Amino acid sequence: MADTNSVTYNAAMGQALVSAMRKDDSIFVLGQGVATGGWFGAEKGLADEFGTDRVIDSNISEAFEAGLAAGAAIAGMKPVINMGFGDFALIAGDEIFHKLAKWRYMHGLNVPMSAVVIFPIGTMNGAGPEHSSCTEVLGMHFPGLKVVVPSTAADAKGLMCAALREPNPVLFHSVNTLSFQRGDVPADDDYFVPIGKGCVRRAGTSATVLTYGSMVSPSLQAAEQLALEGIDLEVIDLRSLVPIDWPLVLESVRRTNRAMVVHEAMKTAGPGAEIAAHIQEQAFFDLESPVLRVAGKDVPLPQHGYLESLCIPSTAEIVAAARQLCLG
Amino acid sequence: MADTNSVTYNAAMGQALVSAMRKDDSIFVLGQGVATGGWFGAEKGLADEFGTDRVIDSNISEAFEAGLAAGAAIAGMKPVINMGFGDFALIAGDEIFHKLAKWRYMHGLNVPMSAVVIFPIGTMNGAGPEHSSCTEVLGMHFPGLKVVVPSTAADAKGLMCAALREPNPVLFHSVNTLSFQRGDVPADDDYFVPIGKGCVRRAGTSATVLTYGSMVSPSLQAAEQLALEGIDLEVIDLRSLVPIDWPLVLESVRRTNRAMVVHEAMKTAGPGAEIAAHIQEQAFFDLESPVLRVAGKDVPLPQHGYLESLCIPSTAEIVAAARQLCLG
Amino acid sequence: MNDKDVSRSTPGAEAVALMYRRMAITRAIEICMAKHVRNNRFSGWWHPGEGQEAAGIGATAAMQQDDYLFYQGRGCSWAIGKGMAPAPILGDLLGKPSGATGGKGGGVPHWSDYSIGVMGEGATLGSVYPLAAGAALAARLRGTGQVALANFGDGTAARGTFHETMVHAAAWKLPLIYFCENNEWLVGTPLKQVSPTENIADYAAGYHIPGVIVDGQDALAVYQVTTEAIARARAGEGPTLIEAKVFRKHGHYAGDPQHYRASNYLDTYRDPLDLLGTHLGDDQAADLREQATADVQSAYEAALAEADPEPDTIFKDLYYG
Amino acid sequence: MNDKDVSRSTPGAEAVALMYRRMAITRAIEICMAKHVRNNRFSGWWHPGEGQEAAGIGATAAMQQDDYLFYQGRGCSWAIGKGMAPAPILGDLLGKPSGATGGKGGGVPHWSDYSIGVMGEGATLGSVYPLAAGAALAARLRGTGQVALANFGDGTAARGTFHETMVHAAAWKLPLIYFCENNEWLVGTPLKQVSPTENIADYAAGYHIPGVIVDGQDALAVYQVTTEAIARARAGEGPTLIEAKVFRKHGHYAGDPQHYRASNYLDTYRDPLDLLGTHLGDDQAADLREQATADVQSAYEAALAEADPEPDTIFKDLYYG
Ligand SMILES: Cc1ncc(C[n+]2csc(CCOP(=O)(O)OP(=O)(O)O)c2C)c(N)n1
Ligand SMILES: Cc1ncc(C[n+]2csc(CCOP(=O)(O)OP(=O)(O)O)c2C)c(N)n1
Ligand SMILES: [Mg+2]
Ligand SMILES: [Mg+2]
């Protein structure tokens, strides 16, 4: 890569936002504390540069925020709203999964409609059962939205750049535990990671791990551990959940003949259910063992840090599942 | 069965409700038009018998209705609320999937908490994109609720009887197209279909069809058609989606070695994703072909009756998929 | 005539004639649809607005063409009032490709025409409050002077989005008009049974905005109060809550037996078309009605004759590009 | 003393002493937690309520033991006021099995004790309005005379559930009290920037219910207005909206640098414990504080010494039976 800087994940999102807002007057940002506090730092200074006309604090009203985004989008603006927590998707479900997702469809319109809805997701050592959920599966089930989950600072920037140019509403899931993680981020204002493209984070031959977001790093750690045992995992970071990069996924699975999905979201009817179901549908006769899922336990997330940690996949669990996949 | 009457699906739900309300003062019914109009007929006459203290019309406020049910339940009542349409689960998402589902858990309480939330689901010839959705997968992903979908009048009564005795909140999905379908319904006031038990609607040997709700009848029709070709489908009506009767499902699949899921809900990340993923996880080496899914198209439901019909599985599609499953 | 003429507070003769013409078209569509539904050829859900047309016609007459309208959709007075032709409406109700939604909308209508500010309906009632605020904010950010109007029923005033949106719209003085058609019913439930106030306008006080009650059967009265509210909004003075007292002449849905209603309920009904007609010459009114009926009939016949939409319609418009 | 004593409008000396004791316990927990958080041993999110204790203490003193309380959870004055002991609170904050939630709750607190009407908190703010209405309806249906109280912040008054719930509670005259603690902030956003009204009580007018403003630093004044509201509710006269003007002494969360606040903001702070203390003898106040500090310290140490919860705690209480 040409020119890069060491930047945190959240600041990388912020870079994308700032450079896009400088060029495109139709972008504005709205959410609780986006002007005064910031969503864990991503838009620090945004209000200073663009003023509180374009960087707008709202009151406590997630349904309003998401509905406003839909209305502004059909009126030709590009709203970027921060919903605070993935859990709050359930407060604004009608506005996101009925209005943003299908307003055009149900009105029979073929027009651009841009809106970026930011959902910080996942555990962060004790935020509790209503402030820690991974709700990205909702965007997979209800059609009409694009859905991304960056796992690196560079992707946070690249996918935000893409989301801000996308003529469809995007659910942009930022990962809480990665917020302040640094990475090499291209300096290019237009650094662009296309929505719908996954990438191979580690090439391998023994089995394919499909993962994204908070679980990319533990999956890579698991792969390094298993390499010592002669198990050579291929780790794919999906990056987008709608659309999923099926060509990449299926090519890999057909080559390794084994697949497992790893995510923090709860297992039952979670993203991994679709991924596993689809892989076995499309590549059944290439598979030498079932597609496994390592995922969050099917329980609300306790606030206690230790109990919480038991609810989400550990590197050890990934290692164990991969061993079972390859040997068992 | 001993004593049965021919009763419509909705009236059968009503029978369960009436007999339970006569015995149990803590049950009350609330929803838009439940006193004055009725949810497509189920509680006709309910207000006459029990008065408008216990059969309560609400204003247009789904979040309030579901939240009220949670509050009444923890105060020891057994609320039965009718949410009007499955689509409206997204309006009351916080109240249903955070509050009803996990209030006890997050408060560390091990106490009974009874509430029945009725969601009429599915297409009915032109109710449109926001009044036709099958949203039962939400209750599968978010833990803490039981989830049922009766496919016959007898089950509508039996599962409602069970729901009204259940110490956990139940999402009771009634199927719009079945509302006025008659069936033989046991006269017994306490006719009880246990939550979590599926049943074999047609025994067979060639493949197992896992279905529920509106798709049971087309699946059976498909089976009759295929019987003429020598394909002998076993059709299982799951009846409950939380918990799913895995022993029944897996025993059947291990015997037939082939499985497909049929439901009206949209395919991607729908109930069938979990069912297919779980089956291949548990019974991979018993399977002779991939678990197939025949499901609603991944689009909002158009209001036009003809277009709508193209979005949900037809008997012909089920037949074609079953042929592929068994022969292809 | 052009739309500028109707922005004065007392509409001129031409403006009144245009309002009458549009109300007559709405009425003709209502009558046509009622017949159509009786003849059982209808797959959608039709919520009749016959007799309740004055509010939509009066309010839209006060709007500029580029002002944003979000309607609730009892009947079609709002869409016709804002300038939609009968053809895309009837095409839609009949589920034909010529309909505004090409077969995707229908009885719970989703007609829209962005070129004249008809932005559409949310079938989950009350969902358009924040959308209208979003459009109002867009107008403010671009400095175009447009306003947004959200139309809704008395029952729908109970939705939480009513409150969340007005908290912000009033705090930020957004150019947003709340326009309630209070017909005192939500399906079969009388409003008074589930509302602490008969007057939806009473909620305005908490938001420190004007709450205005108007005779919703009188299109000119509606025109007047809406014109004032829009002038306030354009001047940066913020939202107004207008409550039009209207009359639901028919059942909630086409075919509703209305067991819940007194048998003489029609005694107090006043016909909005007749009321507006007193401001026109008899001949002119009759001509306009005749013309409207003929226009609607031919649009209806054209739609009937049309083929059904292509199957692949179901995959269109989900994603752009 | 028993809880009946505090139900009269002017509390007796014993009742005042009990209020003081409970406020002192709350204060001691606040101080203990602030230190604990500074020492970095805390996994949960703590929203300090030090300096804002009078509202919870005054309001709960007016409630019967079996009245239903839903609180918002800045600090713990509401839970302590309603009669919870320090042990289950501190055990919870430290994530220990002895805590009220056995390790599942914490900084965004979910303490509850149904036996004394502490029903809990929803961490999605504003979610408890309808729950409180459900409890109030339960009380009405059973004819027990209980009331339900929903406590919330000024920001949380913007939630749609505020409106949906009060529409019904007021229409049905449910025994429900809305109790707002207006500290003029939602995190770092000043209320006036996102609200059309400084006074949350102004919303009462639209619902045709009383809206009462009270000095929220003065526990006895809060006690008085809450007693009146509860009397109305028990008499079947319906809900009251109480707004207590309170002072947020600390940051939104423990550790919040509060860059957004004027440096002299504490100039106008009045300490609720000192205010209530003027109604007690100096010695009595000092004794009660000392006792409270000691009680809290020993509960804290006991909790610290406790082992972490068992791993299988995570699977408990999801389903009953
Ligand atoms: C959120 C939501 N809840 C319920 C419904 C079902 N519903 C359709 S029309 C209606 C009554 C609407 O009453 P009102 O707002 O007064 O309008 P009116 O029908 O009187 O014109 C209801 C409850 C809906 N469409 N959306
Ligand atoms: C529905 C919801 N939105 C946002 C949040 C995040 N949040 C936690 S506290 C808070 C501010 C609350 O303000 P207020 O109600 O005035 O109470 P205060 O903090 O001042 O006591 C916010 C926005 C939340 N917990 N729930
Ligand atoms: Mg009405
Ligand atoms: Mg506050």
mmCIF file of N, CA and C in Angstrom, chain A residues 28 30 53-54 56-65 67-68 70-72 74-77 94-95 98-99 101 103-113 143-146 166-168 242, chain C residues 68 70-71 100-102 104-105 110-112 114 119-124 127-128 130-135 137-138 141-142 159 161 164-165 167-168 172 174 313-321:
data_model
loop_
_atom_site.group_PDB
_atom_site.id
_atom_site.type_symbol
_atom_site.label_atom_id
_atom_site.label_comp_id
_atom_site.label_asym_id
_atom_site.label_seq_id
_atom_site.Cartn_x
_atom_site.Cartn_y
_atom_site.Cartn_z
ATOM 1 N N PHE A 28 -25.114 14.615 6.187
ATOM 2 C CA PHE A 28 -25.142 15.157 7.551
ATOM 3 C C PHE A 28 -25.139 13.996 8.536
ATOM 4 N N LEU A 30 -26.268 12.570 12.440
ATOM 5 C CA LEU A 30 -27.234 12.790 13.521
ATOM 6 C C LEU A 30 -27.231 11.605 14.482
ATOM 7 N N ASP A 53 -25.269 22.446 12.408
ATOM 8 C CA ASP A 53 -26.317 22.236 11.406
ATOM 9 C C ASP A 53 -26.174 20.868 10.753
ATOM 10 N N ARG A 54 -24.937 20.465 10.574
ATOM 11 C CA ARG A 54 -24.692 19.202 9.869
ATOM 12 C C ARG A 54 -24.266 18.079 10.800
ATOM 13 N N ILE A 56 -25.578 16.752 14.271
ATOM 14 C CA ILE A 56 -26.755 17.100 15.058
ATOM 15 C C ILE A 56 -26.993 16.120 16.198
ATOM 16 N N ASP A 57 -26.969 16.640 17.403
ATOM 17 C CA ASP A 57 -27.370 15.828 18.557
ATOM 18 C C ASP A 57 -28.881 15.645 18.558
ATOM 19 N N SER A 58 -29.320 14.430 18.779
ATOM 20 C CA SER A 58 -30.767 14.233 18.938
ATOM 21 C C SER A 58 -31.057 13.880 20.382
ATOM 22 N N ASN A 59 -32.316 13.924 20.703
ATOM 23 C CA ASN A 59 -32.793 13.479 22.005
ATOM 24 C C ASN A 59 -32.868 11.943 21.987
ATOM 25 N N ILE A 60 -33.383 11.339 23.027
ATOM 26 C CA ILE A 60 -33.394 9.874 23.134
ATOM 27 C C ILE A 60 -34.598 9.330 22.379
ATOM 28 N N SER A 61 -34.383 8.881 21.186
ATOM 29 C CA SER A 61 -35.507 8.599 20.291
ATOM 30 C C SER A 61 -35.012 7.896 19.043
ATOM 31 N N GLU A 62 -34.654 6.624 19.211
ATOM 32 C CA GLU A 62 -34.053 5.888 18.109
ATOM 33 C C GLU A 62 -34.995 5.725 16.922
ATOM 34 N N ALA A 63 -36.289 5.554 17.190
ATOM 35 C CA ALA A 63 -37.238 5.395 16.084
ATOM 36 C C ALA A 63 -37.257 6.674 15.253
ATOM 37 N N PHE A 64 -37.298 7.789 15.931
ATOM 38 C CA PHE A 64 -37.243 9.078 15.235
ATOM 39 C C PHE A 64 -35.969 9.189 14.395
ATOM 40 N N GLU A 65 -34.843 8.858 14.982
ATOM 41 C CA GLU A 65 -33.566 9.027 14.287
ATOM 42 C C GLU A 65 -33.533 8.229 12.985
ATOM 43 N N GLY A 67 -36.138 6.947 11.362
ATOM 44 C CA GLY A 67 -37.200 7.411 10.459
ATOM 45 C C GLY A 67 -36.795 8.701 9.783
ATOM 46 N N LEU A 68 -36.175 9.583 10.540
ATOM 47 C CA LEU A 68 -35.681 10.832 9.959
ATOM 48 C C LEU A 68 -34.682 10.532 8.843
ATOM 49 N N ALA A 70 -34.610 7.968 6.909
ATOM 50 C CA ALA A 70 -35.348 7.514 5.730
ATOM 51 C C ALA A 70 -35.962 8.707 5.000
ATOM 52 N N GLY A 71 -36.549 9.623 5.751
ATOM 53 C CA GLY A 71 -37.195 10.784 5.132
ATOM 54 C C GLY A 71 -36.189 11.705 4.464
ATOM 55 N N ALA A 72 -35.058 11.918 5.118
ATOM 56 C CA ALA A 72 -34.038 12.776 4.529
ATOM 57 C C ALA A 72 -33.467 12.118 3.270
ATOM 58 N N ILE A 74 -34.995 10.041 1.156
ATOM 59 C CA ILE A 74 -35.874 10.146 -0.022
ATOM 60 C C ILE A 74 -36.002 11.598 -0.469
ATOM 61 N N ALA A 75 -35.631 12.524 0.411
ATOM 62 C CA ALA A 75 -35.596 13.923 -0.007
ATOM 63 C C ALA A 75 -34.219 14.289 -0.581
ATOM 64 N N GLY A 76 -33.401 13.276 -0.836
ATOM 65 C CA GLY A 76 -32.163 13.514 -1.574
ATOM 66 C C GLY A 76 -30.917 13.768 -0.756
ATOM 67 N N MET A 77 -31.021 13.705 0.572
ATOM 68 C CA MET A 77 -29.831 13.892 1.397
ATOM 69 C C MET A 77 -29.162 12.539 1.644
ATOM 70 N N ASP A 94 -39.165 -0.870 12.894
ATOM 71 C CA ASP A 94 -40.075 -0.476 11.820
ATOM 72 C C ASP A 94 -39.374 0.487 10.867
ATOM 73 N N GLU A 95 -38.666 1.437 11.443
ATOM 74 C CA GLU A 95 -38.033 2.470 10.628
ATOM 75 C C GLU A 95 -36.888 1.893 9.793
ATOM 76 N N HIS A 98 -38.624 -1.886 7.819
ATOM 77 C CA HIS A 98 -39.745 -1.614 6.910
ATOM 78 C C HIS A 98 -39.466 -0.353 6.079
ATOM 79 N N LYS A 99 -39.130 0.754 6.735
ATOM 80 C CA LYS A 99 -39.055 2.025 6.001
ATOM 81 C C LYS A 99 -37.773 2.150 5.181
ATOM 82 N N ALA A 101 -35.603 -0.045 4.505
ATOM 83 C CA ALA A 101 -35.360 -1.214 3.651
ATOM 84 C C ALA A 101 -36.308 -1.284 2.466
ATOM 85 N N TRP A 103 -38.985 1.214 1.454
ATOM 86 C CA TRP A 103 -39.782 2.361 1.011
ATOM 87 C C TRP A 103 -39.829 2.429 -0.516
ATOM 88 N N ARG A 104 -38.658 2.313 -1.124
ATOM 89 C CA ARG A 104 -38.612 2.377 -2.588
ATOM 90 C C ARG A 104 -39.403 1.260 -3.207
ATOM 91 N N TYR A 105 -39.162 0.039 -2.715
ATOM 92 C CA TYR A 105 -39.812 -1.128 -3.295
ATOM 93 C C TYR A 105 -41.327 -0.982 -3.239
ATOM 94 N N MET A 106 -41.831 -0.626 -2.069
ATOM 95 C CA MET A 106 -43.286 -0.612 -1.938
ATOM 96 C C MET A 106 -43.928 0.565 -2.660
ATOM 97 N N HIS A 107 -43.121 1.577 -2.966
ATOM 98 C CA HIS A 107 -43.650 2.669 -3.774
ATOM 99 C C HIS A 107 -43.310 2.499 -5.254
ATOM 100 N N GLY A 108 -42.696 1.360 -5.563
ATOM 101 C CA GLY A 108 -42.412 1.062 -6.975
ATOM 102 C C GLY A 108 -41.453 2.040 -7.613
ATOM 103 N N LEU A 109 -40.465 2.499 -6.837
ATOM 104 C CA LEU A 109 -39.552 3.522 -7.330
ATOM 105 C C LEU A 109 -38.169 2.939 -7.552
ATOM 106 N N ASN A 110 -37.550 3.340 -8.638
ATOM 107 C CA ASN A 110 -36.174 2.946 -8.835
ATOM 108 C C ASN A 110 -35.304 4.190 -8.770
ATOM 109 N N VAL A 111 -35.028 4.626 -7.554
ATOM 110 C CA VAL A 111 -34.265 5.853 -7.339
ATOM 111 C C VAL A 111 -33.189 5.569 -6.295
ATOM 112 N N PRO A 112 -32.118 6.348 -6.325
ATOM 113 C CA PRO A 112 -31.110 6.181 -5.272
ATOM 114 C C PRO A 112 -31.691 6.575 -3.919
ATOM 115 N N MET A 113 -31.215 5.957 -2.889
ATOM 116 C CA MET A 113 -31.652 6.299 -1.529
ATOM 117 C C MET A 113 -30.485 5.949 -0.611
ATOM 118 N N PRO A 143 -34.860 -7.895 3.509
ATOM 119 C CA PRO A 143 -34.147 -7.434 2.316
ATOM 120 C C PRO A 143 -34.311 -5.937 2.091
ATOM 121 N N GLY A 144 -33.373 -5.373 1.354
ATOM 122 C CA GLY A 144 -33.460 -3.967 0.979
ATOM 123 C C GLY A 144 -32.315 -3.128 1.523
ATOM 124 N N LEU A 145 -31.493 -3.723 2.367
ATOM 125 C CA LEU A 145 -30.376 -2.999 2.969
ATOM 126 C C LEU A 145 -29.070 -3.686 2.593
ATOM 127 N N LYS A 146 -27.980 -2.940 2.619
ATOM 128 C CA LYS A 146 -26.656 -3.549 2.574
ATOM 129 C C LYS A 146 -26.146 -3.620 4.007
ATOM 130 N N GLU A 166 -22.823 4.771 -1.611
ATOM 131 C CA GLU A 166 -23.767 3.715 -1.983
ATOM 132 C C GLU A 166 -25.172 4.301 -2.166
ATOM 133 N N PRO A 167 -25.831 3.967 -3.263
ATOM 134 C CA PRO A 167 -27.188 4.503 -3.467
ATOM 135 C C PRO A 167 -28.275 3.696 -2.754
ATOM 136 N N ASN A 168 -27.877 2.871 -1.809
ATOM 137 C CA ASN A 168 -28.826 2.095 -1.018
ATOM 138 C C ASN A 168 -28.500 2.277 0.466
ATOM 139 N N VAL A 242 -24.439 -8.477 3.628
ATOM 140 C CA VAL A 242 -25.389 -8.311 2.517
ATOM 141 C C VAL A 242 -24.756 -7.356 1.523
ATOM 142 N N TYR C 68 -43.234 18.781 0.571
ATOM 143 C CA TYR C 68 -43.273 17.327 0.759
ATOM 144 C C TYR C 68 -44.561 16.886 1.453
ATOM 145 N N PHE C 70 -46.571 13.606 3.082
ATOM 146 C CA PHE C 70 -46.687 12.218 3.546
ATOM 147 C C PHE C 70 -48.129 12.056 4.023
ATOM 148 N N TYR C 71 -48.844 11.118 3.434
ATOM 149 C CA TYR C 71 -50.277 11.018 3.726
ATOM 150 C C TYR C 71 -50.561 9.717 4.459
ATOM 151 N N ALA C 100 -49.032 3.768 -10.032
ATOM 152 C CA ALA C 100 -47.847 4.468 -9.527
ATOM 153 C C ALA C 100 -46.811 3.499 -8.971
ATOM 154 N N THR C 101 -47.226 2.404 -8.385
ATOM 155 C CA THR C 101 -46.257 1.463 -7.816
ATOM 156 C C THR C 101 -46.082 0.229 -8.696
ATOM 157 N N GLY C 102 -46.726 0.236 -9.854
ATOM 158 C CA GLY C 102 -46.545 -0.864 -10.798
ATOM 159 C C GLY C 102 -47.022 -2.213 -10.290
ATOM 160 N N LYS C 104 -47.210 -2.964 -6.940
ATOM 161 C CA LYS C 104 -46.735 -3.272 -5.586
ATOM 162 C C LYS C 104 -47.586 -2.633 -4.513
ATOM 163 N N GLY C 105 -48.273 -1.540 -4.858
ATOM 164 C CA GLY C 105 -49.149 -0.889 -3.890
ATOM 165 C C GLY C 105 -50.570 -1.369 -4.070
ATOM 166 N N HIS C 110 -49.690 3.115 -1.591
ATOM 167 C CA HIS C 110 -48.317 3.602 -1.552
ATOM 168 C C HIS C 110 -48.020 4.472 -2.770
ATOM 169 N N TRP C 111 -49.080 5.145 -3.273
ATOM 170 C CA TRP C 111 -48.857 6.059 -4.396
ATOM 171 C C TRP C 111 -47.796 7.073 -4.048
ATOM 172 N N SER C 112 -46.946 7.358 -5.002
ATOM 173 C CA SER C 112 -46.070 8.487 -4.796
ATOM 174 C C SER C 112 -45.686 9.072 -6.141
ATOM 175 N N TYR C 114 -42.552 11.725 -6.670
ATOM 176 C CA TYR C 114 -41.606 12.657 -6.043
ATOM 177 C C TYR C 114 -41.550 13.987 -6.797
ATOM 178 N N MET C 119 -44.750 11.971 -1.412
ATOM 179 C CA MET C 119 -43.641 11.127 -0.977
ATOM 180 C C MET C 119 -44.071 9.723 -0.579
ATOM 181 N N GLY C 120 -45.353 9.527 -0.308
ATOM 182 C CA GLY C 120 -45.814 8.179 -0.043
ATOM 183 C C GLY C 120 -46.437 7.980 1.327
ATOM 184 N N GLU C 121 -46.768 6.714 1.580
ATOM 185 C CA GLU C 121 -47.383 6.337 2.852
ATOM 186 C C GLU C 121 -46.592 5.212 3.503
ATOM 187 N N GLY C 122 -46.579 5.191 4.816
ATOM 188 C CA GLY C 122 -46.131 4.025 5.560
ATOM 189 C C GLY C 122 -47.355 3.283 6.045
ATOM 190 N N ALA C 123 -47.436 2.006 5.748
ATOM 191 C CA ALA C 123 -48.630 1.251 6.131
ATOM 192 C C ALA C 123 -48.620 0.894 7.608
ATOM 193 N N THR C 124 -47.491 1.007 8.258
ATOM 194 C CA THR C 124 -47.485 0.969 9.719
ATOM 195 C C THR C 124 -47.776 2.399 10.155
ATOM 196 N N SER C 127 -45.746 5.876 11.069
ATOM 197 C CA SER C 127 -44.327 5.749 10.722
ATOM 198 C C SER C 127 -43.835 6.931 9.914
ATOM 199 N N VAL C 128 -44.739 7.729 9.353
ATOM 200 C CA VAL C 128 -44.242 8.819 8.503
ATOM 201 C C VAL C 128 -43.922 10.107 9.258
ATOM 202 N N PRO C 130 -41.548 10.757 11.502
ATOM 203 C CA PRO C 130 -40.115 11.093 11.405
ATOM 204 C C PRO C 130 -39.639 11.231 9.958
ATOM 205 N N LEU C 131 -40.268 10.535 9.038
ATOM 206 C CA LEU C 131 -39.865 10.706 7.643
ATOM 207 C C LEU C 131 -40.146 12.135 7.190
ATOM 208 N N ALA C 132 -41.304 12.636 7.564
ATOM 209 C CA ALA C 132 -41.639 14.012 7.196
ATOM 210 C C ALA C 132 -40.650 14.982 7.835
ATOM 211 N N ALA C 133 -40.249 14.700 9.073
ATOM 212 C CA ALA C 133 -39.253 15.556 9.725
ATOM 213 C C ALA C 133 -37.924 15.491 8.978
ATOM 214 N N GLY C 134 -37.593 14.303 8.478
ATOM 215 C CA GLY C 134 -36.361 14.155 7.700
ATOM 216 C C GLY C 134 -36.407 14.979 6.423
ATOM 217 N N ALA C 135 -37.554 14.983 5.776
ATOM 218 C CA ALA C 135 -37.709 15.794 4.564
ATOM 219 C C ALA C 135 -37.653 17.280 4.920
ATOM 220 N N LEU C 137 -36.065 18.588 7.440
ATOM 221 C CA LEU C 137 -34.668 18.902 7.753
ATOM 222 C C LEU C 137 -33.855 19.045 6.465
ATOM 223 N N ALA C 138 -34.125 18.174 5.502
ATOM 224 C CA ALA C 138 -33.438 18.271 4.201
ATOM 225 C C ALA C 138 -33.693 19.640 3.584
ATOM 226 N N LEU C 141 -31.710 22.256 5.478
ATOM 227 C CA LEU C 141 -30.268 22.198 5.219
ATOM 228 C C LEU C 141 -29.940 22.751 3.837
ATOM 229 N N ARG C 142 -30.828 22.524 2.885
ATOM 230 C CA ARG C 142 -30.574 23.032 1.535
ATOM 231 C C ARG C 142 -31.069 24.452 1.348
ATOM 232 N N ARG C 159 -49.423 7.053 18.436
ATOM 233 C CA ARG C 159 -48.119 6.408 18.204
ATOM 234 C C ARG C 159 -46.979 7.207 18.837
ATOM 235 N N THR C 161 -44.081 7.701 17.777
ATOM 236 C CA THR C 161 -43.379 8.519 16.788
ATOM 237 C C THR C 161 -43.973 9.925 16.690
ATOM 238 N N GLU C 164 -41.960 11.599 19.597
ATOM 239 C CA GLU C 164 -40.506 11.700 19.340
ATOM 240 C C GLU C 164 -40.222 12.729 18.260
ATOM 241 N N THR C 165 -41.048 12.720 17.240
ATOM 242 C CA THR C 165 -40.809 13.618 16.121
ATOM 243 C C THR C 165 -41.103 15.064 16.498
ATOM 244 N N VAL C 167 -41.127 16.455 19.453
ATOM 245 C CA VAL C 167 -40.113 16.953 20.395
ATOM 246 C C VAL C 167 -38.987 17.637 19.613
ATOM 247 N N HIS C 168 -38.514 16.962 18.583
ATOM 248 C CA HIS C 168 -37.400 17.517 17.812
ATOM 249 C C HIS C 168 -37.841 18.633 16.872
ATOM 250 N N TRP C 172 -36.323 22.283 17.182
ATOM 251 C CA TRP C 172 -35.478 22.768 16.091
ATOM 252 C C TRP C 172 -36.224 23.689 15.128
ATOM 253 N N LEU C 174 -38.417 23.040 12.886
ATOM 254 C CA LEU C 174 -38.419 22.503 11.516
ATOM 255 C C LEU C 174 -39.680 22.938 10.780
ATOM 256 N N THR C 313 -41.534 -8.350 -11.896
ATOM 257 C CA THR C 313 -41.761 -7.127 -11.113
ATOM 258 C C THR C 313 -41.375 -7.317 -9.657
ATOM 259 N N ILE C 314 -41.558 -8.515 -9.150
ATOM 260 C CA ILE C 314 -41.309 -8.722 -7.716
ATOM 261 C C ILE C 314 -39.849 -8.517 -7.334
ATOM 262 N N PHE C 315 -38.961 -8.639 -8.307
ATOM 263 C CA PHE C 315 -37.537 -8.463 -7.973
ATOM 264 C C PHE C 315 -37.034 -7.053 -8.252
ATOM 265 N N LYS C 316 -37.914 -6.205 -8.763
ATOM 266 C CA LYS C 316 -37.464 -4.864 -9.144
ATOM 267 C C LYS C 316 -37.578 -3.859 -8.004
ATOM 268 N N ASP C 317 -36.716 -2.861 -8.035
ATOM 269 C CA ASP C 317 -36.758 -1.718 -7.109
ATOM 270 C C ASP C 317 -36.323 -2.051 -5.688
ATOM 271 N N LEU C 318 -35.813 -3.271 -5.480
ATOM 272 C CA LEU C 318 -35.379 -3.605 -4.135
ATOM 273 C C LEU C 318 -34.065 -2.890 -3.839
ATOM 274 N N TYR C 319 -33.148 -3.007 -4.784
ATOM 275 C CA TYR C 319 -31.901 -2.247 -4.679
ATOM 276 C C TYR C 319 -31.795 -1.349 -5.892
ATOM 277 N N TYR C 320 -31.147 -0.224 -5.724
ATOM 278 C CA TYR C 320 -30.940 0.685 -6.839
ATOM 279 C C TYR C 320 -29.650 0.296 -7.548
ATOM 280 N N GLY C 321 -29.689 0.421 -8.844
ATOM 281 C CA GLY C 321 -28.455 0.256 -9.622
ATOM 282 C C GLY C 321 -28.180 -1.194 -9.939
#
